[in-house]
Amino acid sequence: MASSPSSIHFSFLLLLIVFCPFSFSIEFNYPTVFNFGDSNYDTGIRIAAGLKEINPPYGETYFLRPSGRFSDGRLIIDFLMDEMDMPFLGAYLDFVGAPSFQKGCTFAAAGSAILPASPTSVSPFSFGIQISQFLRFKARVTELLAKGNKFKKYIPQLESFNQGLYMFDIGQNDLAGAFYSKTDNQVIASIPINLLEFETGISKLYEQGARRFWIHNTGPLGCLPQNIAFFGKDPSKLDELGCVSSHNQAARLFNLQLHALCTKLQAKFSNASITYVDVFSIKFDLIANYSRYGFEHPITACCGYGGPPLNYDSRVGCGQTKTLNGNTVSTNVCNDTTEYINWDGIHYTEAANLHVSSQILTGKYSDPPFADKMPFLLKLKF
């Protein structure tokens, strides 16, 4: 009997995980992880804040229910935490059920941008607000630790703030949102302003004792069905992959300047470790060579409305039922999420997140690159 596409894809992932020679110089034995960013790393803050409600089929692949994540399953941060033998990061605002923040937490919130929020912003939790939330978190932990060991199993130890890993993935929404009201040149001209705000946040964390920074660049936002549907109506605006050229060019220029900033910060903070991770190249390669990695649909949303080629309609989000032109319509969900890179038109599937995580952990997309010592056996679970 012939193998199904999903079984071939799964076999490929196993071969990738087991036989690829991964190597590291970064020590992954961190006591805590503190995470900042947008929906790519949001494990539940936007939902906990009451700003959004997500329904099935979100979370169906791994959690079997909506988990606060904008995917069918796990995010990149989940795979990375698992690789460090640490529990999934809880959302800072999600304190129902007495969660443990002993190993850190995430301040990342869907829709967040680097620049301060405006009245029309999707999320109030800008990068500056996330930094302020961290400062409040640290101050409160300090207060509780001063009262003895009663809360010890729920919160980090003070030394964990100096020894922990600080991870960042933010900036995509600054670029994507700007294209709706600015020209291409104006979007590109705004990049230094975004990065100045980002540098301010990093400096505040450094002043608080943070020394280990892991900074992801932004992905190829021109390849998201949401942006293709709105900005790609004119075929001349698309590249050979069917992605919006202007958006990807802006992302590349943003990343170029972000990389330069990381180099500057490393020189400025000589006793810190600042690692720049080229997620753009990983994701763009995945989309360009999707079949090589076992996928079948590079820019079609698994969960959406409208059918091929994008299966995306901004009026009917994943898991929703709406009335359009007097007719009741609902989104459709693909039968096999492992065949799709994109989940809902904006975010990636668990299968795609697994691939990106595995490539991050090769170390070859990082500056400085991981060296030849590997502290653990790569065992990403799918």
mmCIF file of C-alpha atoms in Angstrom:
data_model
loop_
_atom_site.group_PDB
_atom_site.id
_atom_site.type_symbol
_atom_site.label_atom_id
_atom_site.label_comp_id
_atom_site.label_asym_id
_atom_site.label_seq_id
_atom_site.Cartn_x
_atom_site.Cartn_y
_atom_site.Cartn_z
ATOM 1 C CA MET A 1 0.000 0.000 0.000
ATOM 2 C CA ALA A 2 1.374 3.453 -0.903
ATOM 3 C CA SER A 3 2.417 5.798 1.901
ATOM 4 C CA SER A 4 0.190 8.806 2.522
ATOM 5 C CA PRO A 5 1.624 12.343 2.150
ATOM 6 C CA SER A 6 1.279 12.872 5.909
ATOM 7 C CA SER A 7 3.218 9.716 6.746
ATOM 8 C CA ILE A 8 5.969 10.680 4.295
ATOM 9 C CA HIS A 9 6.108 14.127 5.879
ATOM 10 C CA PHE A 10 6.330 12.666 9.374
ATOM 11 C CA SER A 11 9.081 10.262 8.304
ATOM 12 C CA PHE A 12 11.022 13.161 6.840
ATOM 13 C CA LEU A 13 10.769 15.078 10.113
ATOM 14 C CA LEU A 14 12.041 12.073 12.034
ATOM 15 C CA LEU A 15 15.025 11.747 9.683
ATOM 16 C CA LEU A 16 15.708 15.461 10.029
ATOM 17 C CA ILE A 17 15.604 15.285 13.795
ATOM 18 C CA VAL A 18 17.571 12.083 14.279
ATOM 19 C CA PHE A 19 20.298 12.256 11.663
ATOM 20 C CA CYS A 20 21.129 15.920 11.074
ATOM 21 C CA PRO A 21 24.366 16.975 12.815
ATOM 22 C CA PHE A 22 23.306 19.764 15.188
ATOM 23 C CA SER A 23 25.904 21.760 17.091
ATOM 24 C CA PHE A 24 25.927 24.534 19.673
ATOM 25 C CA SER A 25 28.100 26.990 21.544
ATOM 26 C CA ILE A 26 25.201 28.584 23.397
ATOM 27 C CA GLU A 27 24.579 26.863 26.702
ATOM 28 C CA PHE A 28 20.931 25.860 26.870
ATOM 29 C CA ASN A 29 20.965 25.181 30.583
ATOM 30 C CA TYR A 30 19.017 28.276 31.627
ATOM 31 C CA PRO A 31 17.131 28.535 34.933
ATOM 32 C CA THR A 32 14.451 30.724 33.354
ATOM 33 C CA VAL A 33 13.240 32.062 30.012
ATOM 34 C CA PHE A 34 11.520 35.409 29.547
ATOM 35 C CA ASN A 35 9.865 35.920 26.197
ATOM 36 C CA PHE A 36 8.706 39.086 24.416
ATOM 37 C CA GLY A 37 6.926 39.428 21.096
ATOM 38 C CA ASP A 38 3.694 39.044 19.159
ATOM 39 C CA SER A 39 1.360 36.205 18.150
ATOM 40 C CA ASN A 40 4.250 34.065 16.938
ATOM 41 C CA TYR A 41 5.119 33.545 20.617
ATOM 42 C CA ASP A 42 1.883 34.376 22.446
ATOM 43 C CA THR A 43 0.863 31.385 24.580
ATOM 44 C CA GLY A 44 -2.276 33.042 25.924
ATOM 45 C CA ILE A 45 -1.846 36.701 26.929
ATOM 46 C CA ARG A 46 -4.245 38.203 24.393
ATOM 47 C CA ILE A 47 -6.905 35.696 25.399
ATOM 48 C CA ALA A 48 -6.267 36.151 29.135
ATOM 49 C CA ALA A 49 -6.585 39.918 28.706
ATOM 50 C CA GLY A 50 -10.062 39.467 27.239
ATOM 51 C CA LEU A 51 -9.074 41.113 23.956
ATOM 52 C CA LYS A 52 -9.818 38.122 21.782
ATOM 53 C CA GLU A 53 -11.673 34.842 21.852
ATOM 54 C CA ILE A 54 -10.477 31.921 19.798
ATOM 55 C CA ASN A 55 -12.523 28.817 19.218
ATOM 56 C CA PRO A 56 -11.964 25.389 17.729
ATOM 57 C CA PRO A 57 -10.286 24.313 15.532
ATOM 58 C CA TYR A 58 -7.463 26.318 17.147
ATOM 59 C CA GLY A 59 -5.327 23.977 19.223
ATOM 60 C CA GLU A 60 -6.804 20.827 17.733
ATOM 61 C CA THR A 61 -3.546 19.128 16.734
ATOM 62 C CA TYR A 62 -1.737 19.004 20.073
ATOM 63 C CA PHE A 63 -3.803 20.518 22.892
ATOM 64 C CA LEU A 64 -7.105 19.161 21.510
ATOM 65 C CA ARG A 65 -8.708 22.485 22.439
ATOM 66 C CA PRO A 66 -7.933 26.206 22.050
ATOM 67 C CA SER A 67 -4.876 26.889 24.215
ATOM 68 C CA GLY A 68 -4.509 30.630 23.707
ATOM 69 C CA ARG A 69 -2.081 30.033 20.835
ATOM 70 C CA PHE A 70 -2.818 31.217 17.317
ATOM 71 C CA SER A 71 -2.114 27.887 15.654
ATOM 72 C CA ASP A 72 -3.498 24.378 15.424
ATOM 73 C CA GLY A 73 -0.893 23.294 17.980
ATOM 74 C CA ARG A 74 2.495 24.259 19.346
ATOM 75 C CA LEU A 75 4.497 27.366 18.559
ATOM 76 C CA ILE A 76 8.225 27.732 17.982
ATOM 77 C CA ILE A 77 8.685 28.792 21.601
ATOM 78 C CA ASP A 78 7.005 25.567 22.760
ATOM 79 C CA PHE A 79 9.439 23.409 20.794
ATOM 80 C CA LEU A 80 12.412 25.415 22.031
ATOM 81 C CA MET A 81 11.279 25.155 25.647
ATOM 82 C CA ASP A 82 10.766 21.426 25.248
ATOM 83 C CA GLU A 83 14.267 21.152 23.833
ATOM 84 C CA MET A 84 15.633 22.784 26.978
ATOM 85 C CA ASP A 85 13.709 20.256 29.101
ATOM 86 C CA MET A 86 11.592 23.074 30.472
ATOM 87 C CA PRO A 87 7.807 23.397 30.728
ATOM 88 C CA PHE A 88 5.877 25.483 28.210
ATOM 89 C CA LEU A 89 5.966 29.153 29.145
ATOM 90 C CA GLY A 90 2.844 30.421 30.828
ATOM 91 C CA ALA A 91 1.344 33.762 29.836
ATOM 92 C CA TYR A 92 2.130 36.598 32.252
ATOM 93 C CA LEU A 93 -1.525 37.657 32.572
ATOM 94 C CA ASP A 94 -2.934 34.143 32.848
ATOM 95 C CA PHE A 95 -2.826 33.528 36.601
ATOM 96 C CA VAL A 96 -6.028 31.516 37.013
ATOM 97 C CA GLY A 97 -5.256 28.157 38.628
ATOM 98 C CA ALA A 98 -2.068 29.309 40.386
ATOM 99 C CA PRO A 99 0.361 28.704 37.491
ATOM 100 C CA SER A 100 4.052 28.365 38.160
ATOM 101 C CA PHE A 101 6.352 31.064 36.813
ATOM 102 C CA GLN A 102 9.409 29.413 38.362
ATOM 103 C CA LYS A 103 10.939 28.811 34.923
ATOM 104 C CA GLY A 104 9.868 32.153 33.506
ATOM 105 C CA CYS A 105 6.922 33.390 31.457
ATOM 106 C CA THR A 106 5.995 35.069 28.211
ATOM 107 C CA PHE A 107 4.942 38.681 27.803
ATOM 108 C CA ALA A 108 4.373 38.224 24.063
ATOM 109 C CA ALA A 109 0.879 39.208 22.964
ATOM 110 C CA ALA A 110 -0.816 38.725 19.609
ATOM 111 C CA GLY A 111 -1.055 41.880 17.526
ATOM 112 C CA SER A 112 1.718 43.638 19.434
ATOM 113 C CA ALA A 113 4.193 45.984 17.793
ATOM 114 C CA ILE A 114 7.459 47.586 18.814
ATOM 115 C CA LEU A 115 6.140 51.143 18.697
ATOM 116 C CA PRO A 116 3.710 52.396 21.370
ATOM 117 C CA ALA A 117 0.083 51.563 20.663
ATOM 118 C CA SER A 118 -2.285 54.089 19.120
ATOM 119 C CA PRO A 119 -6.108 54.179 19.387
ATOM 120 C CA THR A 120 -6.283 52.060 16.222
ATOM 121 C CA SER A 121 -3.674 49.491 17.240
ATOM 122 C CA VAL A 122 -4.657 45.836 17.331
ATOM 123 C CA SER A 123 -2.945 45.321 20.687
ATOM 124 C CA PRO A 124 -2.200 47.681 23.601
ATOM 125 C CA PHE A 125 0.769 45.514 24.623
ATOM 126 C CA SER A 126 3.561 47.238 22.713
ATOM 127 C CA PHE A 127 7.180 46.263 23.311
ATOM 128 C CA GLY A 128 7.530 49.070 25.856
ATOM 129 C CA ILE A 129 4.487 47.839 27.764
ATOM 130 C CA GLN A 130 5.855 44.287 27.760
ATOM 131 C CA ILE A 131 9.122 45.594 29.240
ATOM 132 C CA SER A 132 7.133 47.465 31.899
ATOM 133 C CA GLN A 133 5.211 44.293 32.695
ATOM 134 C CA PHE A 134 8.493 42.441 33.134
ATOM 135 C CA LEU A 135 9.795 45.134 35.488
ATOM 136 C CA ARG A 136 6.611 44.851 37.535
ATOM 137 C CA PHE A 137 6.927 41.059 37.529
ATOM 138 C CA LYS A 138 10.500 41.226 38.779
ATOM 139 C CA ALA A 139 9.636 43.755 41.484
ATOM 140 C CA ARG A 140 6.765 41.607 42.712
ATOM 141 C CA VAL A 141 8.922 38.469 42.730
ATOM 142 C CA THR A 142 11.519 40.349 44.795
ATOM 143 C CA GLU A 143 8.826 41.320 47.307
ATOM 144 C CA LEU A 144 7.523 37.765 47.622
ATOM 145 C CA LEU A 145 10.973 36.202 48.002
ATOM 146 C CA ALA A 146 11.668 38.588 50.870
ATOM 147 C CA LYS A 147 8.789 36.955 52.767
ATOM 148 C CA GLY A 148 10.477 33.546 52.842
ATOM 149 C CA ASN A 149 10.053 30.287 50.954
ATOM 150 C CA LYS A 150 6.266 30.194 50.832
ATOM 151 C CA PHE A 151 6.130 31.127 47.122
ATOM 152 C CA LYS A 152 9.441 29.597 46.083
ATOM 153 C CA LYS A 153 7.947 26.864 43.909
ATOM 154 C CA TYR A 154 5.843 29.356 41.958
ATOM 155 C CA ILE A 155 8.326 32.141 41.136
ATOM 156 C CA PRO A 156 11.931 32.466 39.919
ATOM 157 C CA GLN A 157 14.852 32.979 42.272
ATOM 158 C CA LEU A 158 16.497 36.392 42.041
ATOM 159 C CA GLU A 159 19.634 35.028 40.388
ATOM 160 C CA SER A 160 17.443 33.627 37.620
ATOM 161 C CA PHE A 161 16.879 37.141 36.294
ATOM 162 C CA ASN A 162 20.613 37.494 35.650
ATOM 163 C CA GLN A 163 21.167 33.946 34.437
ATOM 164 C CA GLY A 164 17.985 33.543 32.387
ATOM 165 C CA LEU A 165 17.489 33.697 28.627
ATOM 166 C CA TYR A 166 15.632 36.679 27.164
ATOM 167 C CA MET A 167 13.977 35.899 23.810
ATOM 168 C CA PHE A 168 12.445 38.324 21.309
ATOM 169 C CA ASP A 169 10.348 38.019 18.160
ATOM 170 C CA ILE A 170 8.630 41.306 17.360
ATOM 171 C CA GLY A 171 8.436 43.837 14.539
ATOM 172 C CA GLN A 172 6.254 42.044 12.004
ATOM 173 C CA ASN A 173 3.153 43.996 13.003
ATOM 174 C CA ASP A 174 4.967 47.340 12.761
ATOM 175 C CA LEU A 175 5.775 46.632 9.128
ATOM 176 C CA ALA A 176 2.545 44.882 8.142
ATOM 177 C CA GLY A 177 0.343 47.527 9.749
ATOM 178 C CA ALA A 178 2.267 50.415 8.213
ATOM 179 C CA PHE A 179 1.578 49.248 4.659
ATOM 180 C CA TYR A 180 -2.139 49.998 5.070
ATOM 181 C CA SER A 181 -1.520 53.737 5.477
ATOM 182 C CA LYS A 182 1.985 54.442 4.133
ATOM 183 C CA THR A 183 3.861 54.191 0.876
ATOM 184 C CA ASP A 184 6.585 51.589 0.481
ATOM 185 C CA ASN A 185 9.266 54.247 0.975
ATOM 186 C CA GLN A 186 7.566 55.581 4.088
ATOM 187 C CA VAL A 187 7.423 52.087 5.590
ATOM 188 C CA ILE A 188 11.136 51.606 4.961
ATOM 189 C CA ALA A 189 11.911 55.062 6.357
ATOM 190 C CA SER A 190 10.128 54.157 9.619
ATOM 191 C CA ILE A 191 12.371 51.170 10.349
ATOM 192 C CA PRO A 192 15.065 53.113 12.274
ATOM 193 C CA ILE A 193 12.369 54.545 14.551
ATOM 194 C CA ASN A 194 11.125 51.048 15.325
ATOM 195 C CA LEU A 195 14.601 49.793 16.086
ATOM 196 C CA LEU A 196 15.419 52.766 18.310
ATOM 197 C CA GLU A 197 12.419 51.805 20.451
ATOM 198 C CA PHE A 198 13.588 48.197 20.438
ATOM 199 C CA GLU A 199 17.086 49.244 21.514
ATOM 200 C CA THR A 200 15.598 51.234 24.384
ATOM 201 C CA GLY A 201 13.773 48.147 25.641
ATOM 202 C CA ILE A 202 16.850 45.931 25.398
ATOM 203 C CA SER A 203 18.882 48.546 27.292
ATOM 204 C CA LYS A 204 16.319 48.623 30.101
ATOM 205 C CA LEU A 205 16.537 44.865 30.481
ATOM 206 C CA TYR A 206 20.329 45.033 30.506
ATOM 207 C CA GLU A 207 20.167 47.631 33.279
ATOM 208 C CA GLN A 208 18.048 45.151 35.233
ATOM 209 C CA GLY A 209 20.736 42.484 34.949
ATOM 210 C CA ALA A 210 19.713 40.648 31.762
ATOM 211 C CA ARG A 211 22.778 39.296 29.983
ATOM 212 C CA ARG A 212 21.626 36.580 27.589
ATOM 213 C CA PHE A 213 19.590 37.792 24.615
ATOM 214 C CA TRP A 214 18.238 35.743 21.736
ATOM 215 C CA ILE A 215 16.735 37.989 19.039
ATOM 216 C CA HIS A 216 14.741 36.573 16.123
ATOM 217 C CA ASN A 217 14.375 38.655 12.995
ATOM 218 C CA THR A 218 11.029 39.030 11.260
ATOM 219 C CA GLY A 219 9.676 36.559 8.720
ATOM 220 C CA PRO A 220 8.599 36.929 5.061
ATOM 221 C CA LEU A 221 5.327 38.721 5.754
ATOM 222 C CA GLY A 222 4.733 39.098 2.032
ATOM 223 C CA CYS A 223 4.043 35.355 1.878
ATOM 224 C CA LEU A 224 1.155 35.442 4.354
ATOM 225 C CA PRO A 225 -2.249 34.860 2.698
ATOM 226 C CA GLN A 226 -3.635 37.881 4.578
ATOM 227 C CA ASN A 227 -1.170 40.223 2.859
ATOM 228 C CA ILE A 228 -1.359 38.487 -0.511
ATOM 229 C CA ALA A 229 -5.170 38.788 -0.495
ATOM 230 C CA PHE A 230 -5.095 42.532 0.187
ATOM 231 C CA PHE A 231 -1.922 43.751 -1.512
ATOM 232 C CA GLY A 232 -1.472 41.121 -4.209
ATOM 233 C CA LYS A 233 -4.499 41.773 -6.402
ATOM 234 C CA ASP A 234 -2.146 43.158 -9.054
ATOM 235 C CA PRO A 235 0.016 40.208 -10.237
ATOM 236 C CA SER A 236 2.900 42.597 -10.929
ATOM 237 C CA LYS A 237 3.191 43.123 -7.167
ATOM 238 C CA LEU A 238 3.975 39.452 -6.622
ATOM 239 C CA ASP A 239 7.286 37.627 -6.857
ATOM 240 C CA GLU A 240 7.956 34.213 -8.376
ATOM 241 C CA LEU A 241 6.588 32.494 -5.248
ATOM 242 C CA GLY A 242 3.331 34.447 -5.324
ATOM 243 C CA CYS A 243 4.404 36.621 -2.354
ATOM 244 C CA VAL A 244 4.051 40.404 -2.111
ATOM 245 C CA SER A 245 7.458 41.761 -3.120
ATOM 246 C CA SER A 246 7.233 45.080 -1.266
ATOM 247 C CA HIS A 247 6.459 43.416 2.060
ATOM 248 C CA ASN A 248 9.320 40.968 1.823
ATOM 249 C CA GLN A 249 11.715 43.708 0.744
ATOM 250 C CA ALA A 250 10.732 45.760 3.798
ATOM 251 C CA ALA A 251 11.243 42.711 6.002
ATOM 252 C CA ARG A 252 14.721 42.160 4.535
ATOM 253 C CA LEU A 253 15.693 45.788 5.160
ATOM 254 C CA PHE A 254 14.291 45.620 8.692
ATOM 255 C CA ASN A 255 16.337 42.494 9.332
ATOM 256 C CA LEU A 256 19.486 44.019 7.906
ATOM 257 C CA GLN A 257 19.209 46.947 10.310
ATOM 258 C CA LEU A 258 18.219 44.674 13.204
ATOM 259 C CA HIS A 259 21.340 42.590 12.589
ATOM 260 C CA ALA A 260 23.453 45.744 12.643
ATOM 261 C CA LEU A 261 21.783 46.769 15.901
ATOM 262 C CA CYS A 262 22.611 43.411 17.466
ATOM 263 C CA THR A 263 26.254 43.880 16.473
ATOM 264 C CA LYS A 264 26.200 47.358 18.002
ATOM 265 C CA LEU A 265 24.620 46.089 21.227
ATOM 266 C CA GLN A 266 27.163 43.291 21.534
ATOM 267 C CA ALA A 267 29.961 45.852 21.359
ATOM 268 C CA LYS A 268 28.153 48.133 23.802
ATOM 269 C CA PHE A 269 27.339 45.366 26.292
ATOM 270 C CA SER A 270 30.581 43.408 26.159
ATOM 271 C CA ASN A 271 29.662 41.166 29.108
ATOM 272 C CA ALA A 272 26.372 40.129 27.478
ATOM 273 C CA SER A 273 25.618 37.405 24.939
ATOM 274 C CA ILE A 274 23.490 38.637 22.036
ATOM 275 C CA THR A 275 22.456 36.096 19.414
ATOM 276 C CA TYR A 276 20.726 37.152 16.200
ATOM 277 C CA VAL A 277 18.591 34.419 14.601
ATOM 278 C CA ASP A 278 17.699 34.622 10.907
ATOM 279 C CA VAL A 279 14.167 33.248 10.970
ATOM 280 C CA PHE A 280 13.369 34.989 7.673
ATOM 281 C CA SER A 281 15.754 32.747 5.747
ATOM 282 C CA ILE A 282 14.341 29.618 7.369
ATOM 283 C CA LYS A 283 10.745 30.508 6.584
ATOM 284 C CA PHE A 284 11.455 31.779 3.068
ATOM 285 C CA ASP A 285 13.377 28.611 2.254
ATOM 286 C CA LEU A 286 10.485 26.554 3.596
ATOM 287 C CA ILE A 287 7.990 28.357 1.362
ATOM 288 C CA ALA A 288 10.258 28.286 -1.689
ATOM 289 C CA ASN A 289 11.098 24.588 -1.295
ATOM 290 C CA TYR A 290 7.974 23.360 0.452
ATOM 291 C CA SER A 291 7.752 20.020 -1.348
ATOM 292 C CA ARG A 292 11.325 19.162 -0.382
ATOM 293 C CA TYR A 293 10.252 19.386 3.254
ATOM 294 C CA GLY A 294 7.097 17.325 2.846
ATOM 295 C CA PHE A 295 4.518 20.090 2.543
ATOM 296 C CA GLU A 296 1.989 20.465 -0.261
ATOM 297 C CA HIS A 297 0.539 23.973 0.211
ATOM 298 C CA PRO A 298 2.972 26.874 0.744
ATOM 299 C CA ILE A 299 0.630 29.900 0.792
ATOM 300 C CA THR A 300 -2.853 28.418 1.237
ATOM 301 C CA ALA A 301 -4.446 28.702 4.681
ATOM 302 C CA CYS A 302 -5.465 25.399 6.220
ATOM 303 C CA CYS A 303 -8.297 27.060 8.150
ATOM 304 C CA GLY A 304 -10.098 29.780 6.245
ATOM 305 C CA TYR A 305 -12.786 30.750 3.783
ATOM 306 C CA GLY A 306 -12.756 31.206 0.026
ATOM 307 C CA GLY A 307 -10.981 28.112 -1.228
ATOM 308 C CA PRO A 308 -7.785 27.986 -3.289
ATOM 309 C CA PRO A 309 -5.420 29.572 -3.961
ATOM 310 C CA LEU A 310 -5.369 31.351 -0.584
ATOM 311 C CA ASN A 311 -8.444 30.108 1.284
ATOM 312 C CA TYR A 312 -8.460 33.438 3.113
ATOM 313 C CA ASP A 313 -11.139 36.074 3.549
ATOM 314 C CA SER A 314 -10.613 38.773 6.175
ATOM 315 C CA ARG A 315 -14.357 38.872 6.817
ATOM 316 C CA VAL A 316 -14.487 35.262 8.051
ATOM 317 C CA GLY A 317 -11.705 34.264 10.403
ATOM 318 C CA CYS A 318 -10.714 30.713 11.246
ATOM 319 C CA GLY A 319 -13.394 29.024 13.348
ATOM 320 C CA GLN A 320 -16.010 31.670 12.591
ATOM 321 C CA THR A 321 -19.435 31.655 11.002
ATOM 322 C CA LYS A 322 -20.587 34.901 9.408
ATOM 323 C CA THR A 323 -23.333 36.218 7.162
ATOM 324 C CA LEU A 324 -22.080 37.429 3.786
ATOM 325 C CA ASN A 325 -24.458 38.840 1.225
ATOM 326 C CA GLY A 326 -27.382 37.279 3.074
ATOM 327 C CA ASN A 327 -25.798 33.833 3.220
ATOM 328 C CA THR A 328 -24.420 32.085 6.296
ATOM 329 C CA VAL A 329 -20.866 30.910 5.662
ATOM 330 C CA SER A 330 -18.281 29.148 7.801
ATOM 331 C CA THR A 331 -14.589 28.555 7.465
ATOM 332 C CA ASN A 332 -13.363 25.190 6.287
ATOM 333 C CA VAL A 333 -10.454 23.267 7.801
ATOM 334 C CA CYS A 334 -8.009 21.103 5.879
ATOM 335 C CA ASN A 335 -7.949 17.375 6.529
ATOM 336 C CA ASP A 336 -4.220 17.182 7.202
ATOM 337 C CA THR A 337 -2.516 20.159 8.806
ATOM 338 C CA THR A 338 0.943 18.649 8.165
ATOM 339 C CA GLU A 339 0.480 19.377 4.460
ATOM 340 C CA TYR A 340 0.103 23.111 5.090
ATOM 341 C CA ILE A 341 2.608 25.767 6.122
ATOM 342 C CA ASN A 342 -0.001 28.381 6.953
ATOM 343 C CA TRP A 343 -2.730 27.808 9.500
ATOM 344 C CA ASP A 344 -5.200 30.729 9.378
ATOM 345 C CA GLY A 345 -3.827 33.182 6.850
ATOM 346 C CA ILE A 346 -1.505 34.870 9.347
ATOM 347 C CA HIS A 347 0.090 32.185 11.513
ATOM 348 C CA TYR A 348 1.946 28.950 10.858
ATOM 349 C CA THR A 349 0.807 25.392 11.505
ATOM 350 C CA GLU A 350 2.396 23.266 14.192
ATOM 351 C CA ALA A 351 4.134 21.250 11.455
ATOM 352 C CA ALA A 352 5.699 24.413 10.037
ATOM 353 C CA ASN A 353 6.664 25.620 13.510
ATOM 354 C CA LEU A 354 8.386 22.300 14.124
ATOM 355 C CA HIS A 355 10.379 22.690 10.921
ATOM 356 C CA VAL A 356 11.411 26.255 11.774
ATOM 357 C CA SER A 357 12.436 25.183 15.289
ATOM 358 C CA SER A 358 14.555 22.328 13.967
ATOM 359 C CA GLN A 359 16.342 24.708 11.620
ATOM 360 C CA ILE A 360 16.930 27.284 14.349
ATOM 361 C CA LEU A 361 18.569 24.565 16.400
ATOM 362 C CA THR A 362 21.065 23.724 13.683
ATOM 363 C CA GLY A 363 22.794 26.944 14.699
ATOM 364 C CA LYS A 364 23.700 27.863 11.131
ATOM 365 C CA TYR A 365 21.090 30.612 10.989
ATOM 366 C CA SER A 366 22.490 32.411 14.038
ATOM 367 C CA ASP A 367 25.102 35.085 14.551
ATOM 368 C CA PRO A 368 27.247 34.150 16.294
ATOM 369 C CA PRO A 369 26.694 30.599 14.990
ATOM 370 C CA PHE A 370 26.476 27.717 17.411
ATOM 371 C CA ALA A 371 29.851 25.985 17.746
ATOM 372 C CA ASP A 372 30.711 22.297 17.835
ATOM 373 C CA LYS A 373 29.469 21.321 21.288
ATOM 374 C CA MET A 374 25.946 20.103 21.677
ATOM 375 C CA PRO A 375 24.630 19.986 25.247
ATOM 376 C CA PHE A 376 21.698 17.729 24.459
ATOM 377 C CA LEU A 377 20.314 15.323 21.900
ATOM 378 C CA LEU A 378 17.826 17.041 19.659
ATOM 379 C CA LYS A 379 14.513 15.357 20.399
ATOM 380 C CA LEU A 380 11.771 17.627 19.147
ATOM 381 C CA LYS A 381 8.472 15.812 19.553
ATOM 382 C CA PHE A 382 5.848 15.860 16.806
#
